[in-house]
Tab-separated table of N, CA and C in Angstrom:
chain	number	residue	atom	x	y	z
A	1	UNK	N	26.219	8.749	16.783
A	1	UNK	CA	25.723	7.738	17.696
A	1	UNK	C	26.448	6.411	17.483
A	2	UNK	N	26.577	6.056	16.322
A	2	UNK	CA	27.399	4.768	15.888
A	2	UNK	C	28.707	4.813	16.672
A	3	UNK	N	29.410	5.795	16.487
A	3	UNK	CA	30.690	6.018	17.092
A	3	UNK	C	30.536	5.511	18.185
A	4	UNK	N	30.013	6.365	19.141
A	4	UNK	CA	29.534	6.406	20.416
A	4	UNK	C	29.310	4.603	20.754
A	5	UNK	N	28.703	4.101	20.407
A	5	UNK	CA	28.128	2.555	20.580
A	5	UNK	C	29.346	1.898	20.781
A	6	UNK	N	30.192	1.824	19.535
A	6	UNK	CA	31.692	1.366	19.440
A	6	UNK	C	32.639	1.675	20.226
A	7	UNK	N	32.296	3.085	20.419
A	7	UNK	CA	33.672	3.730	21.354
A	7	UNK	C	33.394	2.704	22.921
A	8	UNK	N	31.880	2.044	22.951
A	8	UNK	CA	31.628	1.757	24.404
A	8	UNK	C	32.166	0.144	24.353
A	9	UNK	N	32.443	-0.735	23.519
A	9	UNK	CA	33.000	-2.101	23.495
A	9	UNK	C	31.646	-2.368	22.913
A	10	UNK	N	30.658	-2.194	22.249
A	10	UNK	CA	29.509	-2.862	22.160
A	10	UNK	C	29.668	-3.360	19.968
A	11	UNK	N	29.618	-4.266	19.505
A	11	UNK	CA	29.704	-4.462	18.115
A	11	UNK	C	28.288	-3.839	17.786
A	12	UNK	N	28.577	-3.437	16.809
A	12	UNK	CA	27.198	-2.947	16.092
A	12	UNK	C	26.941	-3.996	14.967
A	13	UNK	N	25.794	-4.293	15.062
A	13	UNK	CA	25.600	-5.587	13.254
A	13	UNK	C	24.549	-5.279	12.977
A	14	UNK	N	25.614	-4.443	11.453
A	14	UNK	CA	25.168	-3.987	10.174
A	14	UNK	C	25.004	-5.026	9.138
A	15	UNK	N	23.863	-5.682	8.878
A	15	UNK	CA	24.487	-6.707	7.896
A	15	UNK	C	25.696	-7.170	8.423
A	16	UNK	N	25.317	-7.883	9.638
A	16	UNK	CA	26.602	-8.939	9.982
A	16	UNK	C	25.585	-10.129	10.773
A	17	UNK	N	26.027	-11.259	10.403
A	17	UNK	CA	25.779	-12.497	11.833
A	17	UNK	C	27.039	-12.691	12.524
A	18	UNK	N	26.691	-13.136	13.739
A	18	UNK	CA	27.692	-13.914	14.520
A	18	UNK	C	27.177	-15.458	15.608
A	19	UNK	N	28.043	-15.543	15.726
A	19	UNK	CA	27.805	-17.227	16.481
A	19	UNK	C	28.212	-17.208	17.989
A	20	UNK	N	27.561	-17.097	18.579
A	20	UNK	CA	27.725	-16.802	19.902
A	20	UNK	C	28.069	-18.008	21.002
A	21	UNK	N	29.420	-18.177	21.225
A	21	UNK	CA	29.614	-19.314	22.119
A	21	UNK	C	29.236	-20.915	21.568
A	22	UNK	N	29.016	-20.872	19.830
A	22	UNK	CA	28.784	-22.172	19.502
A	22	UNK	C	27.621	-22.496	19.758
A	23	UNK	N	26.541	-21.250	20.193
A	23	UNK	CA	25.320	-22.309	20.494
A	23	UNK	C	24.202	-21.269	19.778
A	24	UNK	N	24.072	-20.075	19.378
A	24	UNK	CA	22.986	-19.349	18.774
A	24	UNK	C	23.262	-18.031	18.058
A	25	UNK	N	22.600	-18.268	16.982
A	25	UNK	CA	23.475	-17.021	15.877
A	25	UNK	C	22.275	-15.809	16.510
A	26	UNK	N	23.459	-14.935	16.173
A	26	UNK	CA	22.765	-13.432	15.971
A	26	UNK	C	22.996	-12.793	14.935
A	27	UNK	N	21.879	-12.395	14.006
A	27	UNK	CA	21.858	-11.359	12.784
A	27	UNK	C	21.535	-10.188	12.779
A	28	UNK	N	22.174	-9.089	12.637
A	28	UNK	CA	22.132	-7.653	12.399
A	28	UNK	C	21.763	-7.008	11.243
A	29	UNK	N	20.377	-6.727	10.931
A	29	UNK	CA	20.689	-6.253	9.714
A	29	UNK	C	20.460	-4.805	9.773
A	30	UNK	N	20.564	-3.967	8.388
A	30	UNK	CA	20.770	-2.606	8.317
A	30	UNK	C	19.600	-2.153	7.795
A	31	UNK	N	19.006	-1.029	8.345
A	31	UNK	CA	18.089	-0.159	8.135
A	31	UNK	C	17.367	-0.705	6.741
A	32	UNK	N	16.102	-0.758	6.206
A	32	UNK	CA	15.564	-0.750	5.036
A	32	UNK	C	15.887	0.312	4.147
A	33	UNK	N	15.984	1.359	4.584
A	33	UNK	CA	16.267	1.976	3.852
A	33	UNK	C	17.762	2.629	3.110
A	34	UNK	N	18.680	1.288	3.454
A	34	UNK	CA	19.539	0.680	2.520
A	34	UNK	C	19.183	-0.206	1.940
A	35	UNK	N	18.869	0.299	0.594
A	35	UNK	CA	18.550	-0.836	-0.576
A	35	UNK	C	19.628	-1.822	-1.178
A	36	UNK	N	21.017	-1.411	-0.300
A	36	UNK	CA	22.046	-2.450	-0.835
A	36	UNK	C	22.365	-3.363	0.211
A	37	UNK	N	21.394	-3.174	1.225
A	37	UNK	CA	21.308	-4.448	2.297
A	37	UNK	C	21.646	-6.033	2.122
A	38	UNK	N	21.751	-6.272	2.426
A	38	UNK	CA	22.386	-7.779	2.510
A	38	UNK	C	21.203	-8.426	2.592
A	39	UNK	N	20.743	-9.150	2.125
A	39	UNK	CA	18.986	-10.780	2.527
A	39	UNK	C	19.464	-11.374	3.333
A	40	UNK	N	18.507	-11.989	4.636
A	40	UNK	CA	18.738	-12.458	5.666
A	40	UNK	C	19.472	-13.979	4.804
A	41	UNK	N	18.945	-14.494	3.692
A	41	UNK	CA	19.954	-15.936	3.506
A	41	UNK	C	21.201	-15.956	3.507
A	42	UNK	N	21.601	-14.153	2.482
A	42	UNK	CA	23.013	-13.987	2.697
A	42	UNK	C	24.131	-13.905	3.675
A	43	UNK	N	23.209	-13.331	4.682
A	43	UNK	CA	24.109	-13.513	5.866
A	43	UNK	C	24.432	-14.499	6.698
A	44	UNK	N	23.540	-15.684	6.454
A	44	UNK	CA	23.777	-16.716	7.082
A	44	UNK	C	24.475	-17.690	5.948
A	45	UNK	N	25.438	-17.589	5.091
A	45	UNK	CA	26.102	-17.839	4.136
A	45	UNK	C	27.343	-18.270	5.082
A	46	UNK	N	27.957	-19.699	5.018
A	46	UNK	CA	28.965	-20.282	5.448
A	46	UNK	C	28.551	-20.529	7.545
A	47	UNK	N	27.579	-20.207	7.912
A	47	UNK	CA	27.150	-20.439	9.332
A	47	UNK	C	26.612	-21.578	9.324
A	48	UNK	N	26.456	-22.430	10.833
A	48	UNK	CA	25.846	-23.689	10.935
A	48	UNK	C	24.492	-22.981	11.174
A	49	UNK	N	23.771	-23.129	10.429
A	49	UNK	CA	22.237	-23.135	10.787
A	49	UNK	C	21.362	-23.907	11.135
A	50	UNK	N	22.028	-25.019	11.648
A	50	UNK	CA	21.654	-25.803	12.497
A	50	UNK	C	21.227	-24.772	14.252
A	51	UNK	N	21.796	-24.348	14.083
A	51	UNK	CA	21.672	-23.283	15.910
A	51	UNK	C	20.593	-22.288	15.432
A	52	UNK	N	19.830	-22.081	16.979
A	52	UNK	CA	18.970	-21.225	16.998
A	52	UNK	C	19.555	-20.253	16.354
A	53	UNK	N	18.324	-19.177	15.365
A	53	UNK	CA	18.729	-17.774	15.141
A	53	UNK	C	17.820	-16.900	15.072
A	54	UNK	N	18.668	-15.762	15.797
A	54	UNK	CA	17.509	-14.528	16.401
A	54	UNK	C	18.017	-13.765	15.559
A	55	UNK	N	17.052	-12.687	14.822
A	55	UNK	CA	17.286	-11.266	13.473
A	55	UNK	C	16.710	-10.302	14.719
A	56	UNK	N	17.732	-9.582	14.785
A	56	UNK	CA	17.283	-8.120	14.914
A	56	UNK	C	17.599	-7.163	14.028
A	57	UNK	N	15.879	-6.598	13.423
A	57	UNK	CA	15.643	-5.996	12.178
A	57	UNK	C	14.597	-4.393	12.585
A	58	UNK	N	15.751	-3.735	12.317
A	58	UNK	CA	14.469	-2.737	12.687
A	58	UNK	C	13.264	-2.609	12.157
A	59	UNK	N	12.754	-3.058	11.621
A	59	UNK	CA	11.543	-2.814	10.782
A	59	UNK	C	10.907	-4.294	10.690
A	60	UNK	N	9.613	-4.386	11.124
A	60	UNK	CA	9.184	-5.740	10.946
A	60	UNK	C	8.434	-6.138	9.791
A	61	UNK	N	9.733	-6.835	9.048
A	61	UNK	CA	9.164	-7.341	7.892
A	61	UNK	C	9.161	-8.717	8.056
A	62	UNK	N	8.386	-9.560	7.844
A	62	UNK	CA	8.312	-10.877	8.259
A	62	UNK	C	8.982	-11.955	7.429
A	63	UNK	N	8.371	-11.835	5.803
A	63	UNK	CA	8.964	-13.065	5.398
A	63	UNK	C	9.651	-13.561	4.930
A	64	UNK	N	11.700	-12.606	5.018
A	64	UNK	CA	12.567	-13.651	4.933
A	64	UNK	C	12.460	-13.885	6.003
A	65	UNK	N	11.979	-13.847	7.583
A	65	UNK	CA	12.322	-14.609	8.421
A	65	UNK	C	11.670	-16.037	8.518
A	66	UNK	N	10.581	-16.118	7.993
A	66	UNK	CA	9.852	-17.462	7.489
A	66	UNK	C	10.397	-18.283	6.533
A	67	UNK	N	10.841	-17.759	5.743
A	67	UNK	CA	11.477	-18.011	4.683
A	67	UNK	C	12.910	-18.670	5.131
A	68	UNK	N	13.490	-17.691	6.126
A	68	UNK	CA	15.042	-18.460	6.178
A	68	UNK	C	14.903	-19.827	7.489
A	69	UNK	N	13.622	-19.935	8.239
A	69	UNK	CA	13.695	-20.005	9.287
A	69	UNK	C	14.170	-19.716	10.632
A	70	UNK	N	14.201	-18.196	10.566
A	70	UNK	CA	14.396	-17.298	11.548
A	70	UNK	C	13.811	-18.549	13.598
A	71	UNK	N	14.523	-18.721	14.224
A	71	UNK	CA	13.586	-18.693	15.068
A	71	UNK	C	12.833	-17.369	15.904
A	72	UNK	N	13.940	-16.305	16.047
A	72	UNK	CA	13.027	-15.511	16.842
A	72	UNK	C	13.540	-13.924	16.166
A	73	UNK	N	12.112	-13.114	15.373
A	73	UNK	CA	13.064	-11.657	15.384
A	73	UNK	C	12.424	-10.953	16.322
A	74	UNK	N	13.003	-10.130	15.964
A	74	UNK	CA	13.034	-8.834	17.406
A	74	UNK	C	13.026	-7.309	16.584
A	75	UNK	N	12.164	-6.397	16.232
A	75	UNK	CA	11.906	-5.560	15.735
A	75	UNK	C	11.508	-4.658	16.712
A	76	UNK	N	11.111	-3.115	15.905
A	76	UNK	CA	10.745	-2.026	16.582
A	76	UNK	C	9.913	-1.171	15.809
A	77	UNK	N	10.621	0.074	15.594
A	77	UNK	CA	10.493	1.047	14.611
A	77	UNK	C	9.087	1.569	14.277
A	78	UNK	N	8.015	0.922	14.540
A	78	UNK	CA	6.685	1.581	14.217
A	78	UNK	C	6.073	2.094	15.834
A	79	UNK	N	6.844	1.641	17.091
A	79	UNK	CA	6.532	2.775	18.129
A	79	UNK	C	4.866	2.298	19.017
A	80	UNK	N	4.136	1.124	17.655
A	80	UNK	CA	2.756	1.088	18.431
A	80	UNK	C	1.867	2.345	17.882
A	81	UNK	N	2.355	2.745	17.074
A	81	UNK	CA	2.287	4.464	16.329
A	81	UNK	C	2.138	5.461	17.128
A	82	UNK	N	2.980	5.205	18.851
A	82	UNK	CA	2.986	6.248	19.305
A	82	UNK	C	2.167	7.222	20.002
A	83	UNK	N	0.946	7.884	19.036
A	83	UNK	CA	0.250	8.736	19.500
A	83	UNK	C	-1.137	7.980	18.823
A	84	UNK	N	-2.187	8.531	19.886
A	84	UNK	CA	-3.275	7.631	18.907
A	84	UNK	C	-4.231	9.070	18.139
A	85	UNK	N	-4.779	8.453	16.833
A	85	UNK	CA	-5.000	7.168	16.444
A	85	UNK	C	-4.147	6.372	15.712
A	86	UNK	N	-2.353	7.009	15.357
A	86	UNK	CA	-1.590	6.640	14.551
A	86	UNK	C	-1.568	4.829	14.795
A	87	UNK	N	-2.012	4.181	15.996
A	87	UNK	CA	-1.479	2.787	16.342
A	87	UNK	C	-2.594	2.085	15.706
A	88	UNK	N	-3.756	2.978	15.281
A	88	UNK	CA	-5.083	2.172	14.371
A	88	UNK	C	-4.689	1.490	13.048
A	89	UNK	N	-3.557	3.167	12.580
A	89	UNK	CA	-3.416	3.446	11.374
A	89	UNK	C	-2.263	2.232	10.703
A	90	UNK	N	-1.300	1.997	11.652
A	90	UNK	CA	-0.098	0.719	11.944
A	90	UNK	C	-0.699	-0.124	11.747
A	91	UNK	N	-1.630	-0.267	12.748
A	91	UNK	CA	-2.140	-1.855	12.660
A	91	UNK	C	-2.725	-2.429	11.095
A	92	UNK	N	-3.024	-1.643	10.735
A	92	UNK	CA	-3.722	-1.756	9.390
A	92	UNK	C	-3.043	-1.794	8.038
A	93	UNK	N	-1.314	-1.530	7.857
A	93	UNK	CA	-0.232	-1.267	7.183
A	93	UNK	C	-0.145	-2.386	7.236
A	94	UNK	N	0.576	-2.562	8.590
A	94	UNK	CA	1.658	-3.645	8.884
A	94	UNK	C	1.191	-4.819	9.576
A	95	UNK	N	1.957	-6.076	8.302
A	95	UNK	CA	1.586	-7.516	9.345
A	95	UNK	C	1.673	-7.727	10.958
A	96	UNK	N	2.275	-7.103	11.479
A	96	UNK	CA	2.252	-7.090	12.934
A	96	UNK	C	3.384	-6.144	13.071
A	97	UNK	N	2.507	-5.293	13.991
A	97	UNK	CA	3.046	-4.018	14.345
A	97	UNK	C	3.352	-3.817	15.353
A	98	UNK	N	2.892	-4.404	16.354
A	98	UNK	CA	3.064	-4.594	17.960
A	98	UNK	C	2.881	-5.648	18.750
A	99	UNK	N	3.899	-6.363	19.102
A	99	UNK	CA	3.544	-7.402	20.455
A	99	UNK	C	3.911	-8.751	19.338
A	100	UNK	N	3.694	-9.985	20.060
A	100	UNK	CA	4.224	-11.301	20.050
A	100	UNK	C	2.834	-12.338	18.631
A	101	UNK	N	3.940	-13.066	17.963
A	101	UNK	CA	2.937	-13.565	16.796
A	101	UNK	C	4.535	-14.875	16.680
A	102	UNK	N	3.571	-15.810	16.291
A	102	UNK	CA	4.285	-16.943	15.705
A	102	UNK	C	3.257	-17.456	14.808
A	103	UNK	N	4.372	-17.620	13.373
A	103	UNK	CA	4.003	-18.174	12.183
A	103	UNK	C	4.976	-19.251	12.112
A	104	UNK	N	4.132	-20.624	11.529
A	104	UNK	CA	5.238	-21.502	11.395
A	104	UNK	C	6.068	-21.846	12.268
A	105	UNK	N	7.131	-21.329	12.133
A	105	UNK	CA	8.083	-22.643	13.307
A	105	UNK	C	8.616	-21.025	14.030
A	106	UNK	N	8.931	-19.741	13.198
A	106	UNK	CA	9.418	-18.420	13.939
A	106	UNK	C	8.514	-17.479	14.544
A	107	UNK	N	9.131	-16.950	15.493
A	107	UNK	CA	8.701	-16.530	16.724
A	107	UNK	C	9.100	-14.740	16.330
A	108	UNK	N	8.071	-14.012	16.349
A	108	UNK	CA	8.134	-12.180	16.105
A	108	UNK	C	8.262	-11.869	18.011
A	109	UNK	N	8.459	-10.869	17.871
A	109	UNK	CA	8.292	-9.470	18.174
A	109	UNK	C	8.962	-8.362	17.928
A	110	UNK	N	7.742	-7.575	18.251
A	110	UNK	CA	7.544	-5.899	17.636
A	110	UNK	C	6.963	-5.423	19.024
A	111	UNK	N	8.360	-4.463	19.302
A	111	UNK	CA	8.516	-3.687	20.284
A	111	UNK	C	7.765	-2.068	20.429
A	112	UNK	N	7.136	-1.696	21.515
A	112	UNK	CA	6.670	-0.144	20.933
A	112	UNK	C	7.955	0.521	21.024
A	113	UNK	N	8.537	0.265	21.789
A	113	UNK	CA	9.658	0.567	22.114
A	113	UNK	C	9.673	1.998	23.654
A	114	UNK	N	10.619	2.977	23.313
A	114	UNK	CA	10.378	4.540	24.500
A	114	UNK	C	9.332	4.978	23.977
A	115	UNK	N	9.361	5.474	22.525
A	115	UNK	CA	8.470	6.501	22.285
A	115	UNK	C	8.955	7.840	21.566
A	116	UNK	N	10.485	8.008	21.656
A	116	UNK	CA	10.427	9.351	21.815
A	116	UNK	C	10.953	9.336	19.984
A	117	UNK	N	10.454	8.978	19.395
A	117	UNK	CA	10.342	9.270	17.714
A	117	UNK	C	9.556	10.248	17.608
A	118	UNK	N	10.668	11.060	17.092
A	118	UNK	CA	10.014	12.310	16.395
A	118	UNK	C	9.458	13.798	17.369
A	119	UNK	N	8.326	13.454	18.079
A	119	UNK	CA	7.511	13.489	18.753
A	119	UNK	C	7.622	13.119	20.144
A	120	UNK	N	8.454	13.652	21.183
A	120	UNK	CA	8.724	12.940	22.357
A	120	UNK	C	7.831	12.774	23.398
A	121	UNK	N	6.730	12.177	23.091
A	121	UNK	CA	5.455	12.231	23.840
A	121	UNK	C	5.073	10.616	23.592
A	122	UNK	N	3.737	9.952	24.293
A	122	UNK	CA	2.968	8.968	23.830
A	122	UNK	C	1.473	9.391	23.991
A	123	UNK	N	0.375	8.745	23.817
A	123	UNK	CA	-0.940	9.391	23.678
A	123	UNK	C	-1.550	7.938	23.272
A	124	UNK	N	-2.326	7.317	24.146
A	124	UNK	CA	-3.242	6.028	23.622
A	124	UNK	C	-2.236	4.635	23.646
A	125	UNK	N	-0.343	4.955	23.937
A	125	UNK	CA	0.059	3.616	23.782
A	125	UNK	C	0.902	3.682	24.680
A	126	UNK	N	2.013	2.508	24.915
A	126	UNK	CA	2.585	2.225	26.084
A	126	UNK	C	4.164	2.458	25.948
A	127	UNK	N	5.262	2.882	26.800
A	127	UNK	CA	6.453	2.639	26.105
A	127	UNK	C	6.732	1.807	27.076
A	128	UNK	N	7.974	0.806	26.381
A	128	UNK	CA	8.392	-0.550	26.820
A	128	UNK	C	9.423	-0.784	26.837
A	129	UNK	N	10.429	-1.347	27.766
A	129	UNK	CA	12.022	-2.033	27.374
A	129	UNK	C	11.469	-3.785	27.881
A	130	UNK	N	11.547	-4.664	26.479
A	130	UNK	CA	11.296	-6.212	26.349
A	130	UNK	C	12.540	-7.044	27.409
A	131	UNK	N	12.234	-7.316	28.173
A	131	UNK	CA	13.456	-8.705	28.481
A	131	UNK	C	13.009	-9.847	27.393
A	132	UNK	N	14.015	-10.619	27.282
A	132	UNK	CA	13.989	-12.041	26.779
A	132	UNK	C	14.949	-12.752	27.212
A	133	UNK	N	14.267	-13.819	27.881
A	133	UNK	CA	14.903	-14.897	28.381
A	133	UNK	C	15.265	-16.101	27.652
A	134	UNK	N	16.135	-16.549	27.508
A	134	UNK	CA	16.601	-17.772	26.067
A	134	UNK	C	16.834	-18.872	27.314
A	135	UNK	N	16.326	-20.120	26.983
A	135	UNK	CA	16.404	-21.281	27.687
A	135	UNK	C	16.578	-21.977	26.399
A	136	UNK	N	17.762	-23.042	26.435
A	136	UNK	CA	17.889	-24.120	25.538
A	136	UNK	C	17.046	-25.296	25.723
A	137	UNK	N	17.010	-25.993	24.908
A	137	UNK	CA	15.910	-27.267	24.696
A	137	UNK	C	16.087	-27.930	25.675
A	138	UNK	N	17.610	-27.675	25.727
A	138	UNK	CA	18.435	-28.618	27.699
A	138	UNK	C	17.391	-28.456	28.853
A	139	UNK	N	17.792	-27.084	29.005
A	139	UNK	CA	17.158	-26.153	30.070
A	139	UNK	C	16.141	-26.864	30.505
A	140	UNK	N	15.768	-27.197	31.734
A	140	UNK	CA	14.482	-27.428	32.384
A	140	UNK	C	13.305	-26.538	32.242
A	141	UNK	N	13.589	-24.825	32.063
A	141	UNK	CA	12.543	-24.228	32.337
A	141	UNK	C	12.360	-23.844	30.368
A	142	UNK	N	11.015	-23.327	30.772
A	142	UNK	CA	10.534	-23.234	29.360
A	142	UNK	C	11.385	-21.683	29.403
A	143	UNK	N	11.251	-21.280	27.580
A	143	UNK	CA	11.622	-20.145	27.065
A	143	UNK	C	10.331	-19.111	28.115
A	144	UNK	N	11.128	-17.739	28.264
A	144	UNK	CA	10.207	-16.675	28.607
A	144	UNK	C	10.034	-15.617	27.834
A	145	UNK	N	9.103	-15.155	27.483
A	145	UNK	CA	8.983	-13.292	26.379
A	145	UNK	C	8.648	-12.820	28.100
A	146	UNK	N	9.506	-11.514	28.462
A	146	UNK	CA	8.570	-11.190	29.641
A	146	UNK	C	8.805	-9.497	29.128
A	147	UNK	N	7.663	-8.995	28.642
A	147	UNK	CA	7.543	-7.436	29.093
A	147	UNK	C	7.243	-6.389	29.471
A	148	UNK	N	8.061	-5.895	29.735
A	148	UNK	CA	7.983	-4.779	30.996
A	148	UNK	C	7.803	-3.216	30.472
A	149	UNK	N	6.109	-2.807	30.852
A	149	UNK	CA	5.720	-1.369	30.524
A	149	UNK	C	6.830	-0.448	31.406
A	150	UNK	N	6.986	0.659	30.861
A	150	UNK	CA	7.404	2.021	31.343
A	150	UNK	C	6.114	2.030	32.250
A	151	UNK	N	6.370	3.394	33.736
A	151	UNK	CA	5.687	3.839	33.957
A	151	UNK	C	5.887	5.440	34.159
């Protein structure tokens, strides 16, 4: 699949940031379950962090993003747990498992995402593809989260 991504012009970030047009970093990090992962401080090592920065982390773990001052991550991976009652069972694990939360100055979300983990079905939850709309402080209109259920 990696191949595939690359072969299409698209960068993949593995444990990488980048600076997009001088105006807002993007951080990639790699699966948790690489324990030789990179810490979100490390990657923002030699970047102006002065500019907005968005983590997309598969797994929503919250507090290096508090910690580094993340403004916005963008997670997935727990599905909404998918089938119910697994989304009881989530909610009760994990600091936020589904949908929109701001702590401090950074901004979550946790996507259910399609669904089709594991198990290519849903039962009790919703599958979703998130838009996000980025408006700068410039911008007249406010920032938007807008998302949009599957039907």
């Amino acid at each position: 699949a990696i191949n595939c991504i690359e072969q299409s012009g698209i960068k993949l970030l593995r444990d990488q940031a980048v600076t997009v047009d001088n105006r807002f970093i993007i951080i990639g990090r790699d699966d948790f379950t690489n324990k030789k992962r990179k810490t979100v401080d490390s990657l923002l090592t030699g970047l102006n962090t002065t500019l907005p920065k968005i983590l997309l982390d598969h797994q929503p773990y919250l507090n290096e993003s508090i910690k580094n001052k993340i403004d916005l991550q963008i997670s997935g991976h727990l599905h909404n747990g998918q089938i119910f009652p697994y989304n009881l069972l989530v909610s009760k694990l994990w600091d936020l498992s589904y949908g929109y939360r701001k702590i401090g100055d950074t901004q979550f979300y946790v996507s259910s995402g399609l669904g089709v983990s594991y198990v290519p079905m849903r039962l009790g939850t919703q599958s979703e593809i998130v838009q996000i709309h980025l408006k700068s402080k410039s911008d007249t209109l406010n920032e938007q989260l807008i998302c949009v259920p599957l039907r």
